[in-house]
Coordinates of N, CA and C in Angstrom, one line a residue:
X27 N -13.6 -30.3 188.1 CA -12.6 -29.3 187.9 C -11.6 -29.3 189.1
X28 N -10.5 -28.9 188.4 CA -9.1 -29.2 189.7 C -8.0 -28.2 189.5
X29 N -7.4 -27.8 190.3 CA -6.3 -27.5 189.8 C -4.8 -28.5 189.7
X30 N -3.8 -28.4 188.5 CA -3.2 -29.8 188.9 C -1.6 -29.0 188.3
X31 N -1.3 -29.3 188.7 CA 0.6 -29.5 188.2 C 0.9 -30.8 187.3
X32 N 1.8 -30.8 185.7 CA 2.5 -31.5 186.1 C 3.7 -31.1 184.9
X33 N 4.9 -31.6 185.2 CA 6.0 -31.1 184.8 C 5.9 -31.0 183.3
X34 N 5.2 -32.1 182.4 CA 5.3 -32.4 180.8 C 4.3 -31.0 180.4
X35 N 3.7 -30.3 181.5 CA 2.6 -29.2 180.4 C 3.2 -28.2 181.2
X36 N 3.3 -27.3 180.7 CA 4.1 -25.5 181.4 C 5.0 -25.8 182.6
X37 N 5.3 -26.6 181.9 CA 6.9 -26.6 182.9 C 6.4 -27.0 184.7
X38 N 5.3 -27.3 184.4 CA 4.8 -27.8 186.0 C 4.1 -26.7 186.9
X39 N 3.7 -25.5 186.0 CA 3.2 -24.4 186.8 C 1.6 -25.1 186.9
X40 N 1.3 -24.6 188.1 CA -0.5 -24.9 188.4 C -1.4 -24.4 187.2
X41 N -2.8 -25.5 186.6 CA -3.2 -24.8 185.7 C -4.2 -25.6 186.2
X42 N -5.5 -25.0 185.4 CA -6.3 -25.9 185.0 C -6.5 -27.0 184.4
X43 N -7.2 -28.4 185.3 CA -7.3 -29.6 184.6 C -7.6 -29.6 183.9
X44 N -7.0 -30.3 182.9 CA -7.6 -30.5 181.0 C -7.2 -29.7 180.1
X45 N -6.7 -28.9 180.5 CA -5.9 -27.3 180.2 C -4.5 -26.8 179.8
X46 N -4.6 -26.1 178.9 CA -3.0 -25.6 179.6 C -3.0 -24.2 180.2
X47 N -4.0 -23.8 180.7 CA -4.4 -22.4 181.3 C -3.9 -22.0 182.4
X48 N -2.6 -21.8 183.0 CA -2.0 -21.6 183.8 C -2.9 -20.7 184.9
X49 N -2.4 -20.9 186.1 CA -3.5 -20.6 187.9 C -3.2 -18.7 187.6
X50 N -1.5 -18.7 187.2 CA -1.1 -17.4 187.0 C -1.4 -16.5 185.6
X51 N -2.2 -17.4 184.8 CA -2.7 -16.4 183.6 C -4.1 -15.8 184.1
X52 N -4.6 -16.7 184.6 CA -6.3 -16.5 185.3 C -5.7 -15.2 185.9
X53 N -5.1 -15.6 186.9 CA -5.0 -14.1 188.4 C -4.6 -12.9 187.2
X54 N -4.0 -13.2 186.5 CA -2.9 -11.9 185.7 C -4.2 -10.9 184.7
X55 N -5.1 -11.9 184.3 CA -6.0 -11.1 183.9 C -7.5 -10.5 184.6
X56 N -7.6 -11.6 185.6 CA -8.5 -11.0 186.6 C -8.0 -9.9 187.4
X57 N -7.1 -9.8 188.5 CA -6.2 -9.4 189.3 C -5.2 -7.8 188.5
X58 N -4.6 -8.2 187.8 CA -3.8 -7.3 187.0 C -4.5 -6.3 185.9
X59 N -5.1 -7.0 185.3 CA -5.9 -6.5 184.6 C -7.2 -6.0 184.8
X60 N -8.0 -6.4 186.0 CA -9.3 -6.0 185.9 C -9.9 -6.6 184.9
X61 N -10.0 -7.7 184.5 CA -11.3 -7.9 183.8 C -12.1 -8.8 184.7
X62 N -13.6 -8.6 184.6 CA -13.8 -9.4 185.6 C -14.0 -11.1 185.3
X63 N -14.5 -11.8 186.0 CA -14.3 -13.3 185.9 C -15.0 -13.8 185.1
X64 N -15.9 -13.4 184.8 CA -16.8 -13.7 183.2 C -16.2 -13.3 182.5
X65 N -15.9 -12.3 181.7 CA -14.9 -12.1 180.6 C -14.1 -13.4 180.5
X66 N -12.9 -13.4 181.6 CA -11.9 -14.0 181.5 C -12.3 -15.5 181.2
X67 N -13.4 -16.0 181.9 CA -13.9 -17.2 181.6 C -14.2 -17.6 179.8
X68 N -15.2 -16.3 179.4 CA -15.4 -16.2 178.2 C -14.5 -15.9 177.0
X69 N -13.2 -15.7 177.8 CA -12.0 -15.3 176.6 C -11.2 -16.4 176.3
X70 N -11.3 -17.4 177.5 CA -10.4 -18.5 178.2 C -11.2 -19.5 177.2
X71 N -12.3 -19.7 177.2 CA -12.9 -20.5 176.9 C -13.4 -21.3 178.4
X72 N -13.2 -21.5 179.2 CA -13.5 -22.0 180.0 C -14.6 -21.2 181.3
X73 N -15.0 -22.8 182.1 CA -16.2 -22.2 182.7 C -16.0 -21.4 183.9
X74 N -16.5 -20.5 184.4 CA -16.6 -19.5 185.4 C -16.0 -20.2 187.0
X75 N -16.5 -21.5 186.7 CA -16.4 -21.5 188.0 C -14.5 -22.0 188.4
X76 N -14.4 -22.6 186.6 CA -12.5 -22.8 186.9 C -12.1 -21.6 187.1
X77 N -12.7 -20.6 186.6 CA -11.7 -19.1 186.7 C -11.5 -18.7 188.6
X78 N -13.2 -18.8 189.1 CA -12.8 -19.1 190.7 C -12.0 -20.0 191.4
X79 N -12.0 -21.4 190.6 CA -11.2 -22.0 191.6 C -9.8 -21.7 191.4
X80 N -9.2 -21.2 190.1 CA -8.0 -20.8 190.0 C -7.6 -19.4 190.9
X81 N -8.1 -19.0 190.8 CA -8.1 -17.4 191.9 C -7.8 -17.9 193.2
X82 N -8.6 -18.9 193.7 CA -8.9 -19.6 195.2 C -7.3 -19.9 195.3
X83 N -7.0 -21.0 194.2 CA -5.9 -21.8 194.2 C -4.5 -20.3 194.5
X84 N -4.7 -19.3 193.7 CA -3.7 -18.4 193.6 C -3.8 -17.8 194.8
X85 N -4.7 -17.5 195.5 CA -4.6 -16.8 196.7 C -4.1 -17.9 198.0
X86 N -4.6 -19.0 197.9 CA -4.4 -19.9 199.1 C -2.6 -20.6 198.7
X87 N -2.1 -20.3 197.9 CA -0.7 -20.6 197.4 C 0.2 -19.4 197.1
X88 N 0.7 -18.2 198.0 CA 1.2 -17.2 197.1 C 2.6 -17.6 197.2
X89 N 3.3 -18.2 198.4 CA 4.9 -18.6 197.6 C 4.9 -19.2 196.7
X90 N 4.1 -20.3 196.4 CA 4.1 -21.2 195.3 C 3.7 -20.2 193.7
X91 N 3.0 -19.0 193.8 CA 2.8 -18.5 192.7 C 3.8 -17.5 192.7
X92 N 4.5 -17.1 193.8 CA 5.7 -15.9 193.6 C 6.7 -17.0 192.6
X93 N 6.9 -18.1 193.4 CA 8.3 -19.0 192.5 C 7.7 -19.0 190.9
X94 N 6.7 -19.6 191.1 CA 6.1 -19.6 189.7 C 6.3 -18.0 188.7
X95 N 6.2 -16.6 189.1 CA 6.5 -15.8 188.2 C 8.0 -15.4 188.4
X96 N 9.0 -16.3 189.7 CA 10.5 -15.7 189.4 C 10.8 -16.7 187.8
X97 N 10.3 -17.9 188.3 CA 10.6 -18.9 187.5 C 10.7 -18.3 185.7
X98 N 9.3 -17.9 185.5 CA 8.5 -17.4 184.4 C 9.5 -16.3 183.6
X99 N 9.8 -15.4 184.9 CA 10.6 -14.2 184.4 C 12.3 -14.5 184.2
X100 N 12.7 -15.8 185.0 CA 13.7 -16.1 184.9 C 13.8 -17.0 183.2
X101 N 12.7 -17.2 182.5 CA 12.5 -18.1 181.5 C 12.7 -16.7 180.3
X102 N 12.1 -15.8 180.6 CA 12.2 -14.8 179.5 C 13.4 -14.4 179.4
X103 N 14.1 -14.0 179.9 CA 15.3 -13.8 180.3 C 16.6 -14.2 179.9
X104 N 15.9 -15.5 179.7 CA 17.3 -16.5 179.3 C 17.0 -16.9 177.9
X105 N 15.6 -16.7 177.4 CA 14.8 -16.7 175.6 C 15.8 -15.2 175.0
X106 N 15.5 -14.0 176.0 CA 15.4 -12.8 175.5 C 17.0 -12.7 175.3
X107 N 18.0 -13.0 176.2 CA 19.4 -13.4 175.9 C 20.1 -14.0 174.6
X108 N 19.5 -14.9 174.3 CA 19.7 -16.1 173.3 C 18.8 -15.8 172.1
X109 N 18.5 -14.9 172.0 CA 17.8 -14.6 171.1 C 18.5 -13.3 169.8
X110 N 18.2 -14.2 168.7 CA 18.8 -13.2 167.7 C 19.1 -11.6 167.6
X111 N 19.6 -11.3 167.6 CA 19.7 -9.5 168.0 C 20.4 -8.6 166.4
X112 N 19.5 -7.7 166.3 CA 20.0 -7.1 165.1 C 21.2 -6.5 164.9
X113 N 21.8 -6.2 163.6 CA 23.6 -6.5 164.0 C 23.2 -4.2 163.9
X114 N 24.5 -4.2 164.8 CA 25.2 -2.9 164.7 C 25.1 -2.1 163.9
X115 N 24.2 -0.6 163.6 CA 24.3 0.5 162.4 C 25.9 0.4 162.2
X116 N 25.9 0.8 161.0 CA 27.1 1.2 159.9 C 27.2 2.7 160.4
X117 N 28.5 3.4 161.1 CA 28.5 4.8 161.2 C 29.5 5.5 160.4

């Protein structure tokens, strides 16, 4: 188990090897949510101990995970822009 980057899977955010389970989906539900690391392991499908080393990875990296959620938020942003919008009531 590793954590790895690369640009062709989530845009190059840190995830789990073999995975597309991003370092910041782990933290967001352990961390933010409170669930503890079994659950998340067991919701993830993956083993307990990737859910630790993603945590490890998140904590020993936090500029690297702050860019990672401007990036993220900067992604929704530009979806939620461009995105179809329902036309004007008739008054």
């Amino acid at each position: 188990m590793t954590i790895t980057s690369d640009e062709e899977v989530l845009g190059g955010e840190p995830r789990i090897e073999g995975t597309r389970i991003a370092v910041r989906h782990v933290a967001g539900k352990v961390i933010d949510a409170g669930h503890p690391p079994a659950y998340v392991a067991d919701q993830l499908d993956c083993s307990l101990a990737s859910v630790y080393e993603a945590l490890s990875y998140y904590y020993d990296n936090p500029e690297e995970m702050r860019a990672a959620d401007r990036a993220n938020a900067a992604a929704f942003e530009r979806v939620r822009d461009s995105s179809i919008k329902p036309k004007e009531p008739i008054s």
